[in-house]
Short mmCIF file of N, CA, C and O in Angstrom, two decimals:
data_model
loop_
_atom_site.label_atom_id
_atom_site.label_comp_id
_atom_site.label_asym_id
_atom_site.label_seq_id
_atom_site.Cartn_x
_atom_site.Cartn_y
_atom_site.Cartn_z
N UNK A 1 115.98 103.21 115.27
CA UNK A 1 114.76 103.17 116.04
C UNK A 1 114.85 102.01 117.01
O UNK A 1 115.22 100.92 116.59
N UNK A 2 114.55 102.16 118.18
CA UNK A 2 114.10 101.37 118.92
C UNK A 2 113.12 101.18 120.23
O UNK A 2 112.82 102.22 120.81
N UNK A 3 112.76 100.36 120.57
CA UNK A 3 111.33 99.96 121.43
C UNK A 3 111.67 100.16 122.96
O UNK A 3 112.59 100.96 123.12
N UNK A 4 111.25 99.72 123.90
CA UNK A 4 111.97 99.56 125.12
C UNK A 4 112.00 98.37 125.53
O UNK A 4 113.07 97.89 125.90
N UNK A 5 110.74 97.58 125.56
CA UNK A 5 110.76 96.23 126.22
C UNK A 5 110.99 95.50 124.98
O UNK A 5 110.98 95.86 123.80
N UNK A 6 111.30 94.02 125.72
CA UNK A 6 111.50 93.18 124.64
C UNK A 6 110.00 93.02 123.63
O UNK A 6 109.88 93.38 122.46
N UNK A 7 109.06 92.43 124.41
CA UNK A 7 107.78 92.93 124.18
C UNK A 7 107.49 93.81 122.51
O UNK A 7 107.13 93.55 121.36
N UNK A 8 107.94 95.03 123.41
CA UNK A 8 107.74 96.07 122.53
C UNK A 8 108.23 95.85 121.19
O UNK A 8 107.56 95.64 120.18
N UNK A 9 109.36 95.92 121.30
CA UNK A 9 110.31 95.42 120.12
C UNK A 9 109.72 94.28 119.52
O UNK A 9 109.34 94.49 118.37
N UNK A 10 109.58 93.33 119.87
CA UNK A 10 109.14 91.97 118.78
C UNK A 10 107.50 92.35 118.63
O UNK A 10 106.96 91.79 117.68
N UNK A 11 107.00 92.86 119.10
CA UNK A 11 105.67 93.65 118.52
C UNK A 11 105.99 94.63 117.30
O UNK A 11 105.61 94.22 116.20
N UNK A 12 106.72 95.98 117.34
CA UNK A 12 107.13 96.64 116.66
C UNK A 12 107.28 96.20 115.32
O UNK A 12 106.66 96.67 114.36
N UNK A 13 108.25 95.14 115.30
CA UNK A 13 109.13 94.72 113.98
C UNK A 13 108.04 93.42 113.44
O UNK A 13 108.37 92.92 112.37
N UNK A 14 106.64 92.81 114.17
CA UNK A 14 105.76 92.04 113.71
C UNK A 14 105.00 93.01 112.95
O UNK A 14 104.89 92.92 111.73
N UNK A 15 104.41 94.04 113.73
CA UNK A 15 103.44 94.81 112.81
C UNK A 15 104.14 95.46 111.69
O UNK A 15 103.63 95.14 110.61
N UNK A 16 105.34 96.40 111.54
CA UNK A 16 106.05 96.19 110.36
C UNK A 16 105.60 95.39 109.37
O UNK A 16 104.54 95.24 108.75
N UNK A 17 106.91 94.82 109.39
CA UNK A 17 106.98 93.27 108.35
C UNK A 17 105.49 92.70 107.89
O UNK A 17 105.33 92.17 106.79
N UNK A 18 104.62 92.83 108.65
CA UNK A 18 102.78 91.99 108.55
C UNK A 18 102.70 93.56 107.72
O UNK A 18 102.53 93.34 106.52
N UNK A 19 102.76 94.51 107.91
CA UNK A 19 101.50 95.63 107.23
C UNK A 19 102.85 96.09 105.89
O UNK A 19 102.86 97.16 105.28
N UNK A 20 103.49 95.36 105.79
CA UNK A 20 103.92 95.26 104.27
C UNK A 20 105.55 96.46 104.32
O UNK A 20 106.25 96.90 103.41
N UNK A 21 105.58 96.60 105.64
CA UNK A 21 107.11 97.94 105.56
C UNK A 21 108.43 97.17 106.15
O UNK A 21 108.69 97.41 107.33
N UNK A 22 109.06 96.51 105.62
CA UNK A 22 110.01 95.22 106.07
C UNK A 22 111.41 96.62 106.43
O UNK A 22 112.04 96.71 107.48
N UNK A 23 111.49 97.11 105.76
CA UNK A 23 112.53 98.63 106.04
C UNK A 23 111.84 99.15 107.19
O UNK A 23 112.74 99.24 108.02
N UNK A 24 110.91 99.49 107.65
CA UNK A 24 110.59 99.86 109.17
C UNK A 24 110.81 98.68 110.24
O UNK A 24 111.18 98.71 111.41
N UNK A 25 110.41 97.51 109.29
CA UNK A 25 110.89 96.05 110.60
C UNK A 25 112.34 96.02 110.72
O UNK A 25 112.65 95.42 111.75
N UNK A 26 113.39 96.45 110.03
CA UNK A 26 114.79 96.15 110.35
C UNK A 26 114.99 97.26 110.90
O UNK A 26 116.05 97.87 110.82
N UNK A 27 113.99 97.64 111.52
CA UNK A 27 114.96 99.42 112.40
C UNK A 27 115.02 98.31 113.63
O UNK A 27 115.71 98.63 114.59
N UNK A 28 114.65 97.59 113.65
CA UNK A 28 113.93 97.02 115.29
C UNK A 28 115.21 96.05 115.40
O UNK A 28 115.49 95.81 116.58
N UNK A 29 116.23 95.31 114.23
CA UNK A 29 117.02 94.33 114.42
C UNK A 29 118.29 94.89 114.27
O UNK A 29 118.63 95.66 113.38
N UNK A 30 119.08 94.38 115.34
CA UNK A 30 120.45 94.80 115.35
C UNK A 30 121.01 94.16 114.36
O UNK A 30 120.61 93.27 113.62
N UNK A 31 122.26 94.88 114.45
CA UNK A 31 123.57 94.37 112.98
C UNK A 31 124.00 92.69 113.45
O UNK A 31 123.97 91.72 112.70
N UNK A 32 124.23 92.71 114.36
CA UNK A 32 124.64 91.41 115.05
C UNK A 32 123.95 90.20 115.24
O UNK A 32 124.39 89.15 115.73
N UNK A 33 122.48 90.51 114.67
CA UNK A 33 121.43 89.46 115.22
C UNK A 33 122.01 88.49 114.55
O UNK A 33 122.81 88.56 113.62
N UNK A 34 121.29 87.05 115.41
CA UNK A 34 121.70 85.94 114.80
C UNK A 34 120.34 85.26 114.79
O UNK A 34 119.72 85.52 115.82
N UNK A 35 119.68 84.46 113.92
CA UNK A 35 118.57 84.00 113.79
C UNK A 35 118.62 82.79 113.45
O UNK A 35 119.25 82.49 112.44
N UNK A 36 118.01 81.87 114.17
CA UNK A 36 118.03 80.46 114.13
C UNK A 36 116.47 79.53 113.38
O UNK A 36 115.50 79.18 114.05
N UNK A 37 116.61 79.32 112.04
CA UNK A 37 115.21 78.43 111.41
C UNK A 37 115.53 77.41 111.31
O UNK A 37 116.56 76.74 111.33
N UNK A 38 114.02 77.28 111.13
CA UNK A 38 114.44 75.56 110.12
C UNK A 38 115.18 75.83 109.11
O UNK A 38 115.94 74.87 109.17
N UNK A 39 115.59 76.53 108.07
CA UNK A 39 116.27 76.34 106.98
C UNK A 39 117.76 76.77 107.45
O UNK A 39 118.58 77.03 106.57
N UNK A 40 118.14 76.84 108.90
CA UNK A 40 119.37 76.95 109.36
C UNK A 40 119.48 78.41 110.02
O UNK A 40 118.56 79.20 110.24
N UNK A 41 120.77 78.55 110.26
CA UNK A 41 121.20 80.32 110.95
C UNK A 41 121.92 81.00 110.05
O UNK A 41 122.81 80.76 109.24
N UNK A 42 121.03 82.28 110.59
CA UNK A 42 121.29 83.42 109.37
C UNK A 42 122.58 84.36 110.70
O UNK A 42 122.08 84.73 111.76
N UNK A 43 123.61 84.54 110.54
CA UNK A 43 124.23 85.37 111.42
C UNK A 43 123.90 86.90 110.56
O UNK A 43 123.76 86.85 109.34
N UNK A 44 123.80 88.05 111.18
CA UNK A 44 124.35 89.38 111.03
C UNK A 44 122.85 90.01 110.06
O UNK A 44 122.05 89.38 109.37
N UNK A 45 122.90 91.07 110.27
CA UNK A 45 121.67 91.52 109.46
C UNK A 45 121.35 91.29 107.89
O UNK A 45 120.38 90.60 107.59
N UNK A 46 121.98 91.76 107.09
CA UNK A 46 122.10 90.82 105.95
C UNK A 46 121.70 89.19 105.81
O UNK A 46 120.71 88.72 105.26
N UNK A 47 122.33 88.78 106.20
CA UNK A 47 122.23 87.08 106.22
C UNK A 47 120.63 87.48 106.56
O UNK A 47 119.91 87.38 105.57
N UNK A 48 120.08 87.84 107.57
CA UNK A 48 118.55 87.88 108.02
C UNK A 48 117.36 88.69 107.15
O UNK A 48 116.14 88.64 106.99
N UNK A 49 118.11 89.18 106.86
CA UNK A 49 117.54 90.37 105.87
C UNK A 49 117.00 89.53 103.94
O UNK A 49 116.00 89.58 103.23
N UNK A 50 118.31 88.88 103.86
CA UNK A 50 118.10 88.04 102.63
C UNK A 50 117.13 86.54 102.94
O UNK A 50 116.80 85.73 102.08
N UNK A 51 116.83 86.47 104.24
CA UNK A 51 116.28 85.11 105.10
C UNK A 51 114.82 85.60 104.79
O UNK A 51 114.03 85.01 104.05
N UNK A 52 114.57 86.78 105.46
CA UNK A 52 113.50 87.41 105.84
C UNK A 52 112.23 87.88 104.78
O UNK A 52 111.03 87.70 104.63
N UNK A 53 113.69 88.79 104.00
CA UNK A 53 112.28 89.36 102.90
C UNK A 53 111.42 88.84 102.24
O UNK A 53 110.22 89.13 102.25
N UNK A 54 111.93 88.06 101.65
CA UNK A 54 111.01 86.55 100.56
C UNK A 54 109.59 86.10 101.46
O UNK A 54 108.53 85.60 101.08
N UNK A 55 109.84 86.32 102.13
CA UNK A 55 108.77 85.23 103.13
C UNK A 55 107.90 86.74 103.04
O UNK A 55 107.10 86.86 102.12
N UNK A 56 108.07 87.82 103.99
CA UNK A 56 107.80 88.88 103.96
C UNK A 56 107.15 89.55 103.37
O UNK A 56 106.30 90.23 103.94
N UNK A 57 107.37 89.61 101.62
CA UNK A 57 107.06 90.47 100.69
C UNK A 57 105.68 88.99 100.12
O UNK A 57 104.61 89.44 99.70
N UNK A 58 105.81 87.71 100.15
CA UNK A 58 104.61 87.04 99.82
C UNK A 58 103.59 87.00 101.21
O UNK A 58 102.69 86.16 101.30
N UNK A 59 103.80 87.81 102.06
CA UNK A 59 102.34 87.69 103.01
C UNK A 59 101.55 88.21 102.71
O UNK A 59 101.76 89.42 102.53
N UNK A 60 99.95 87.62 102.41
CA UNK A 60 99.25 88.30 102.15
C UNK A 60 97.72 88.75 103.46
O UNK A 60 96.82 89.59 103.38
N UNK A 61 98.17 87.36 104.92
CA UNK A 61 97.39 88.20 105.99
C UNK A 61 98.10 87.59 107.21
O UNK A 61 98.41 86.41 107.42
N UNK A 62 98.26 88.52 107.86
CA UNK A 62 98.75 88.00 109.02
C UNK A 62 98.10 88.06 110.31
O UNK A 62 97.56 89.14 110.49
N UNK A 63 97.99 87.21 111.30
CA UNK A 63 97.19 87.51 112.34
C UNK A 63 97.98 87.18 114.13
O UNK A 63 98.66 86.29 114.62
N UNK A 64 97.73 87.73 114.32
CA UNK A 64 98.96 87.89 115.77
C UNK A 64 98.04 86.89 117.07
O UNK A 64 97.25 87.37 117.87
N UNK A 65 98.40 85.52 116.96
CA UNK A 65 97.51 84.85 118.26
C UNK A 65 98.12 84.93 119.35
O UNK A 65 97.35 84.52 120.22
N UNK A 66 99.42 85.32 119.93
CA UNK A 66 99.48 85.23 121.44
C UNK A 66 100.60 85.98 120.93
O UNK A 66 101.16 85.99 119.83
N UNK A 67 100.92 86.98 122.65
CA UNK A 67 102.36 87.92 122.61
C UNK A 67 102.66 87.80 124.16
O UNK A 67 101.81 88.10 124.99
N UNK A 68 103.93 87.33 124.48
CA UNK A 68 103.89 87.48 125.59
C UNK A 68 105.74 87.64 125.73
O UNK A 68 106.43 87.05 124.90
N UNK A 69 106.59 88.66 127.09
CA UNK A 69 107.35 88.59 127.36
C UNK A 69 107.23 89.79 128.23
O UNK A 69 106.26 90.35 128.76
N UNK A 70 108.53 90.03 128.22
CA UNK A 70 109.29 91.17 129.20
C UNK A 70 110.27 91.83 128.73
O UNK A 70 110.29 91.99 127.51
N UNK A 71 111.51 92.47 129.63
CA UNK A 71 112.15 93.49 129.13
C UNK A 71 113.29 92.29 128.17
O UNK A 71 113.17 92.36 126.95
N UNK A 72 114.18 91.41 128.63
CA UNK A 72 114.58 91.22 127.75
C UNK A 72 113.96 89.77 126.48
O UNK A 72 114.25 89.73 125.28
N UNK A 73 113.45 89.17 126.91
CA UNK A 73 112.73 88.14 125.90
C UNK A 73 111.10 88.36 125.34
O UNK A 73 110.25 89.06 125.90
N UNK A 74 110.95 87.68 124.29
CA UNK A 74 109.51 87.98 124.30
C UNK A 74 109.18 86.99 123.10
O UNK A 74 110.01 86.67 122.25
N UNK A 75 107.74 86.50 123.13
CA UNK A 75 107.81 84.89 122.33
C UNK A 75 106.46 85.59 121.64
O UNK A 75 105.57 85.89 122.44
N UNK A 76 106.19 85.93 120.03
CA UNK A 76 105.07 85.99 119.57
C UNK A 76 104.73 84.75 118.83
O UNK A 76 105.66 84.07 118.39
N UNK A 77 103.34 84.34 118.60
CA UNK A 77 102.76 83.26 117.73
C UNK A 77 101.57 83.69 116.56
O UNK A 77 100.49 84.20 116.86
N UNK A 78 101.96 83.43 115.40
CA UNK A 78 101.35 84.25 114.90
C UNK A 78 100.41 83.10 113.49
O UNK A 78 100.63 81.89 113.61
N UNK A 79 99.52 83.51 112.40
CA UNK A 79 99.40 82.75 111.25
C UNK A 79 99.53 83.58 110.20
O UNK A 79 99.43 84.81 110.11
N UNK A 80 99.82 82.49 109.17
CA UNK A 80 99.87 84.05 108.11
C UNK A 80 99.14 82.99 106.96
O UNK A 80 98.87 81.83 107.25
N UNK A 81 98.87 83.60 105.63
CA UNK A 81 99.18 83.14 104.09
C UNK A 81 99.96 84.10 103.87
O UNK A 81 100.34 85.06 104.54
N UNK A 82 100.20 83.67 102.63
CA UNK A 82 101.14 83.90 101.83
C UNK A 82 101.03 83.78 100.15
O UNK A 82 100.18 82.90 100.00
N UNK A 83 101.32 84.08 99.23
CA UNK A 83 101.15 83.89 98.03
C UNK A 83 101.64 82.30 97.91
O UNK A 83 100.77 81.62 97.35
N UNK A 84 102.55 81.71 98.21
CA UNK A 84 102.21 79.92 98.66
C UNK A 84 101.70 79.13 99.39
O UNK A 84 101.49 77.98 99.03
N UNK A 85 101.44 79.49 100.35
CA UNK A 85 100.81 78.58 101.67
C UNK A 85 99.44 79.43 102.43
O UNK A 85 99.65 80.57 102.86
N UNK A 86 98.24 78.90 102.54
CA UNK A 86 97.73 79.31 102.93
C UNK A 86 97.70 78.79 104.75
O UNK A 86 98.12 77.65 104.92
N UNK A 87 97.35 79.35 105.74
CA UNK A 87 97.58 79.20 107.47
C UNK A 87 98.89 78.48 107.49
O UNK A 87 99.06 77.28 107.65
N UNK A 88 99.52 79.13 107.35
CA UNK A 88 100.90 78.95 107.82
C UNK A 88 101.35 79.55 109.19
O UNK A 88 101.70 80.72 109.32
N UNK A 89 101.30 78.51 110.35
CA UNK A 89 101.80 79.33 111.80
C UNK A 89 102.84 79.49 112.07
O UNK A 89 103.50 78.62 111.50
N UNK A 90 103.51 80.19 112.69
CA UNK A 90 104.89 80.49 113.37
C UNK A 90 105.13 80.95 114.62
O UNK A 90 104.20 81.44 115.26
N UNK A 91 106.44 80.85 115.15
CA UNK A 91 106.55 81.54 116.38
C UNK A 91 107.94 82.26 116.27
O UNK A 91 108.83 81.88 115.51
N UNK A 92 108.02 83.27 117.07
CA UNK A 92 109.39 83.92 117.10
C UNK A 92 109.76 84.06 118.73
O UNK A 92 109.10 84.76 119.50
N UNK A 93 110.40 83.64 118.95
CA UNK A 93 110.99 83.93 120.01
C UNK A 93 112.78 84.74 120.56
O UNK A 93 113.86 84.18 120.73
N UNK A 94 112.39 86.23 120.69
CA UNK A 94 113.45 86.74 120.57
C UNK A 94 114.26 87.38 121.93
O UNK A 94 113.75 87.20 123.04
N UNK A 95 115.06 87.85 121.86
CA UNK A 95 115.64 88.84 122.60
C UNK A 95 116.37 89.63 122.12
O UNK A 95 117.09 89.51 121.13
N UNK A 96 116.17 90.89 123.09
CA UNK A 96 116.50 91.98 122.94
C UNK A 96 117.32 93.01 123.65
O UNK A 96 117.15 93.34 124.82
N UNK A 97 118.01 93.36 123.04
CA UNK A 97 119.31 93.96 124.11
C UNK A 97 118.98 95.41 123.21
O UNK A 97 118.83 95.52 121.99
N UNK A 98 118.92 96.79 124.62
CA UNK A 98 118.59 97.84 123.33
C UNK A 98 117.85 98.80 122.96
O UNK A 98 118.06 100.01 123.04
N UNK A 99 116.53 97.99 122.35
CA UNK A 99 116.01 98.07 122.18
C UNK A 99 115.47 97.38 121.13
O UNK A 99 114.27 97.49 120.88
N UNK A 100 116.39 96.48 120.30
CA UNK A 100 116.50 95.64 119.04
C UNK A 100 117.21 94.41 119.25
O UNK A 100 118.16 94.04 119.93
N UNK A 101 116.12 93.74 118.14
CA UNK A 101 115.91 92.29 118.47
C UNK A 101 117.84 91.88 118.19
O UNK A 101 118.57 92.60 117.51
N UNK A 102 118.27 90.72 118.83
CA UNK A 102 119.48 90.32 119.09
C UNK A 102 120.01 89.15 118.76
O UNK A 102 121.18 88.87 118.54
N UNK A 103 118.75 88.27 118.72
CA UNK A 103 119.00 86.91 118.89
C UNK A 103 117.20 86.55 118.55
O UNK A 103 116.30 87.26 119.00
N UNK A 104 117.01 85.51 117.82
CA UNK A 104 115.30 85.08 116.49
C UNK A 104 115.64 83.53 117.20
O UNK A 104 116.80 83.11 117.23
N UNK A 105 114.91 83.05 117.55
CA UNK A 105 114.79 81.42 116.86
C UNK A 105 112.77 81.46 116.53
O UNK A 105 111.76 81.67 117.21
N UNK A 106 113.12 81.09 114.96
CA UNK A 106 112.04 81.24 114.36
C UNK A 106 111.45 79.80 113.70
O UNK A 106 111.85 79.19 112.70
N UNK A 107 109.87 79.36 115.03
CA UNK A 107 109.64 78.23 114.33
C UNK A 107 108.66 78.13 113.46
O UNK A 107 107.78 78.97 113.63
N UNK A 108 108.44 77.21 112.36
CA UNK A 108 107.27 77.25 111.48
C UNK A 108 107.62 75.84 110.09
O UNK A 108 108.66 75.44 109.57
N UNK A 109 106.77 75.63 109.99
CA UNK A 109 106.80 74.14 109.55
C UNK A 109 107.12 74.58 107.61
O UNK A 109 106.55 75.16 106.69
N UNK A 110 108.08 74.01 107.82
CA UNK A 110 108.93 74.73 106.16
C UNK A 110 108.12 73.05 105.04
O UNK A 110 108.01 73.28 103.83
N UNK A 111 107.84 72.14 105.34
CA UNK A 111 107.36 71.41 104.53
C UNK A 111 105.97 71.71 103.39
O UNK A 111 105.96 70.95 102.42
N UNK A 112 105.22 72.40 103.45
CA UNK A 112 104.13 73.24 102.51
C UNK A 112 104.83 73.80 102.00
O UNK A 112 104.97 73.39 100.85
N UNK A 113 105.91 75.26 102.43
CA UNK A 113 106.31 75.99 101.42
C UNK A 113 107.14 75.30 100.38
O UNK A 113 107.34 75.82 99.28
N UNK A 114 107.83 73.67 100.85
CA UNK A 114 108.98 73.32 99.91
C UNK A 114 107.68 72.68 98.67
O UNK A 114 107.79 72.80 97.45
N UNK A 115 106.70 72.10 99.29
CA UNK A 115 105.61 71.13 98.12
C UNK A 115 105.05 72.42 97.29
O UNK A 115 105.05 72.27 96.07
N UNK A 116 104.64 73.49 97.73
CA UNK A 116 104.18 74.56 96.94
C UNK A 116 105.47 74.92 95.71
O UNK A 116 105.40 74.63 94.52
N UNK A 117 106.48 75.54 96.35
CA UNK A 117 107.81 75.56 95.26
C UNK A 117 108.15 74.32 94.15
O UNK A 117 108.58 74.54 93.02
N UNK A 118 107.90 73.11 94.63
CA UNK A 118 108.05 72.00 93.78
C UNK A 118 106.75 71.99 92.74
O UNK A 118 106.99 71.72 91.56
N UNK A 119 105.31 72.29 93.15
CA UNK A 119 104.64 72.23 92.41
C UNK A 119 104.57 73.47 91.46
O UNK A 119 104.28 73.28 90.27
N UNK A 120 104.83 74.74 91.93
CA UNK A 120 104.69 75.90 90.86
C UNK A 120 106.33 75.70 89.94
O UNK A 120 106.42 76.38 88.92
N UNK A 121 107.42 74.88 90.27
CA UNK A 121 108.55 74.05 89.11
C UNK A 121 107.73 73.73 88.70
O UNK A 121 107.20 74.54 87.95
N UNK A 122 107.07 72.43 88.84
CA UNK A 122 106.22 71.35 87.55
C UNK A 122 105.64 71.68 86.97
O UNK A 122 105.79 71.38 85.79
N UNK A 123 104.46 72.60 87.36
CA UNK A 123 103.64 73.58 86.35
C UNK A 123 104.67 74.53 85.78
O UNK A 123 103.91 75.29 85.17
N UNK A 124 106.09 75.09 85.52
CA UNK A 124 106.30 76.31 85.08
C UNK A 124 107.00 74.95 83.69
O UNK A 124 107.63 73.91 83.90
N UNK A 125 106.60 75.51 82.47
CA UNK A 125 107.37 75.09 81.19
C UNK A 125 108.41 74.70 81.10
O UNK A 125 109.10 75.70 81.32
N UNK A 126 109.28 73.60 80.85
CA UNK A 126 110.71 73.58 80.61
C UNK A 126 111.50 74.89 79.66
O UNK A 126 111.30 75.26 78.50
N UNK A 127 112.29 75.28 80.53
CA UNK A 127 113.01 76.08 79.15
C UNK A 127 112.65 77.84 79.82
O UNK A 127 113.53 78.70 79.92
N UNK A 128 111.05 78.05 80.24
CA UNK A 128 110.80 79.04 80.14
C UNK A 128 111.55 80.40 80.84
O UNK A 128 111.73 80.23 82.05
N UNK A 129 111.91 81.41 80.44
CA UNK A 129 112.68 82.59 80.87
C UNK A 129 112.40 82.99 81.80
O UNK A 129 111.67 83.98 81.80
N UNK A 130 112.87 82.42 83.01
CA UNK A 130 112.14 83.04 84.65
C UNK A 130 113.19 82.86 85.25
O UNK A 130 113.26 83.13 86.45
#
């Protein structure tokens, strides 16, 4: 599957991924993408795919504040929660060759999700089977 504008495409694969179908958001990303976070670069779909879902599958609202580009770039800003972080913002800024996204640099402030993970460790039991 793919979109026509860049636009299109990083719209496409937002509403995806936000309304809970992360397998309809990777129709939108090529094999080749390379994606650049704070927690480093994911090369090739896989690598993005194992980057992606986690975050993905704990959203619980997402809200789309600005979209703007053209045929080949296009920069969305968005907030979300999540089953750890509640207003968590981000931005994606991609391109697209295609019709599918090619190239992510994805920003968003990774310090809440690391204090949330440290605190649901301290609360979880020593020992316990998880």
């Amino acid at each position: 599957m793919t979109a026509g504008t860049a636009l299109e495409a990083a719209l496409a694969y937002y509403r995806a991924w936000t309304s809970g179908d992360f397998e309809q958001a990777m129709r939108y990303v090529a094999d080749d993408v390379v994606c650049l976070a704070p927690s480093g670069r994911h090369d090739g779909i896989e690598a993005f795919r194992a980057f992606m879902r986690p975050f993905a599958a704990g959203v619980t609202r997402a809200e789309l504040l600005a979209a703007f580009g053209n045929d080949e770039t296009a920069l969305l800003m968005y907030d979300t929660d999540s089953v750890l972080v509640r207003g968590a913002p981000g931005a994606e800024c991609v391109r697209v060759r295609d019709g599918r996204i090619v190239h992510m640099r994805i920003v968003f402030d990774r310090t809440p999700f690391e204090a949330a993970r440290r605190a649901a460790a301290a609360a979880s039991p020593s020992g316990s089977a998880r």
